[in-house]
Amino acid sequence: QVQLVESGGGLVQAGGSLRLSCAASGLSFSSYAMGWFRQAPGKEREFVAAVSWDGGSSTYYTYYTDSVKERFTISRDNAKRTVYLQMNSLKPDDTAVYYCAAALGTFRQVPPRAAFRSWGQGTQVTVSS
């Protein structure tokens, strides 16, 4: 059974930083692309970032939504079965519940939303102005 457990959320002032972690179990971690999504109150869940690992070429592919480029960095540690989201220069608009998700396969372009079949429970990020 796949389990994804997020941590690292909290309350931060605008301009501050947070690092989210997602620990995965019950899956062959390196075979999965990992993503972060977020959902603000009253809004639909949206894609934030994803990272895919190509073991054959030892290449990481990373993808970001435009609003977080240059501020957020996604990374993964296959040995620790963990994916991270470093969030810098946070804005009040970044306030949301952040979800970790897993998609089986290697993606050389942005993984489609439907590919993410496993989800964590989410961690709250609140950015005060």
Tab-separated table of C-alpha atoms in Angstrom, residues 1-72:
chain	number	residue	atom	x	y	z
A	1	GLN	CA	0.000	0.000	0.000
A	2	VAL	CA	1.439	3.329	-1.071
A	3	GLN	CA	1.820	5.903	1.668
A	4	LEU	CA	2.909	9.492	1.190
A	5	VAL	CA	3.418	11.570	4.319
A	6	GLU	CA	4.031	15.293	4.068
A	7	SER	CA	5.686	17.450	6.701
A	8	GLY	CA	7.214	20.890	7.063
A	9	GLY	CA	4.201	23.132	6.671
A	10	GLY	CA	3.488	26.019	8.991
A	11	LEU	CA	2.980	29.744	9.389
A	12	VAL	CA	5.551	32.097	7.885
A	13	GLN	CA	5.712	35.782	7.088
A	14	ALA	CA	5.780	37.008	3.507
A	15	GLY	CA	9.303	36.802	2.141
A	16	GLY	CA	10.148	33.845	4.346
A	17	SER	CA	10.999	30.253	3.490
A	18	LEU	CA	9.732	26.773	4.234
A	19	ARG	CA	10.892	23.326	3.204
A	20	LEU	CA	8.293	20.641	2.689
A	21	SER	CA	9.161	16.953	2.779
A	22	CYS	CA	7.244	13.942	1.577
A	23	ALA	CA	8.296	10.488	2.749
A	24	ALA	CA	7.121	7.634	0.545
A	25	SER	CA	6.624	3.958	1.328
A	26	GLY	CA	5.021	0.981	-0.360
A	27	LEU	CA	6.317	1.805	-3.831
A	28	SER	CA	9.448	1.497	-5.925
A	29	PHE	CA	10.286	5.132	-5.364
A	30	SER	CA	12.818	5.646	-8.157
A	31	SER	CA	10.256	4.395	-10.707
A	32	TYR	CA	7.868	7.215	-9.887
A	33	ALA	CA	7.697	10.861	-10.766
A	34	MET	CA	6.879	12.873	-7.668
A	35	GLY	CA	4.850	16.031	-7.605
A	36	TRP	CA	3.557	18.770	-5.361
A	37	PHE	CA	0.109	20.245	-5.727
A	38	ARG	CA	-1.707	22.841	-3.644
A	39	GLN	CA	-5.266	23.819	-2.905
A	40	ALA	CA	-6.272	27.183	-1.520
A	41	PRO	CA	-9.671	27.730	0.118
A	42	GLY	CA	-12.391	27.920	-2.487
A	43	LYS	CA	-10.047	27.025	-5.330
A	44	GLU	CA	-9.244	23.929	-7.319
A	45	ARG	CA	-6.166	21.865	-6.581
A	46	GLU	CA	-3.352	23.053	-8.826
A	47	PHE	CA	-0.011	21.691	-9.953
A	48	VAL	CA	3.032	23.273	-8.334
A	49	ALA	CA	6.086	21.218	-9.290
A	50	ALA	CA	7.224	17.744	-10.267
A	51	VAL	CA	10.461	15.811	-10.552
A	52	SER	CA	11.034	12.704	-12.645
A	53	TRP	CA	14.085	10.471	-12.507
A	54	ASP	CA	15.488	8.694	-15.550
A	55	GLY	CA	17.694	5.960	-14.131
A	56	GLY	CA	18.981	4.972	-17.551
A	57	SER	CA	20.613	8.345	-18.157
A	58	SER	CA	20.869	9.437	-14.508
A	59	THR	CA	18.872	12.546	-15.370
A	60	TYR	CA	16.379	14.497	-13.310
A	61	TYR	CA	13.562	16.306	-15.088
A	62	THR	CA	11.912	19.105	-13.117
A	63	TYR	CA	8.781	21.076	-13.887
A	64	TYR	CA	7.196	24.118	-12.248
A	65	THR	CA	4.086	26.161	-12.617
A	66	ASP	CA	4.941	29.688	-13.743
A	67	SER	CA	3.940	31.379	-10.488
A	68	VAL	CA	6.600	29.541	-8.465
A	69	LYS	CA	9.514	29.493	-10.900
A	70	GLU	CA	12.656	31.112	-9.461
A	71	ARG	CA	11.166	30.802	-5.943
A	72	PHE	CA	10.498	27.090	-5.391
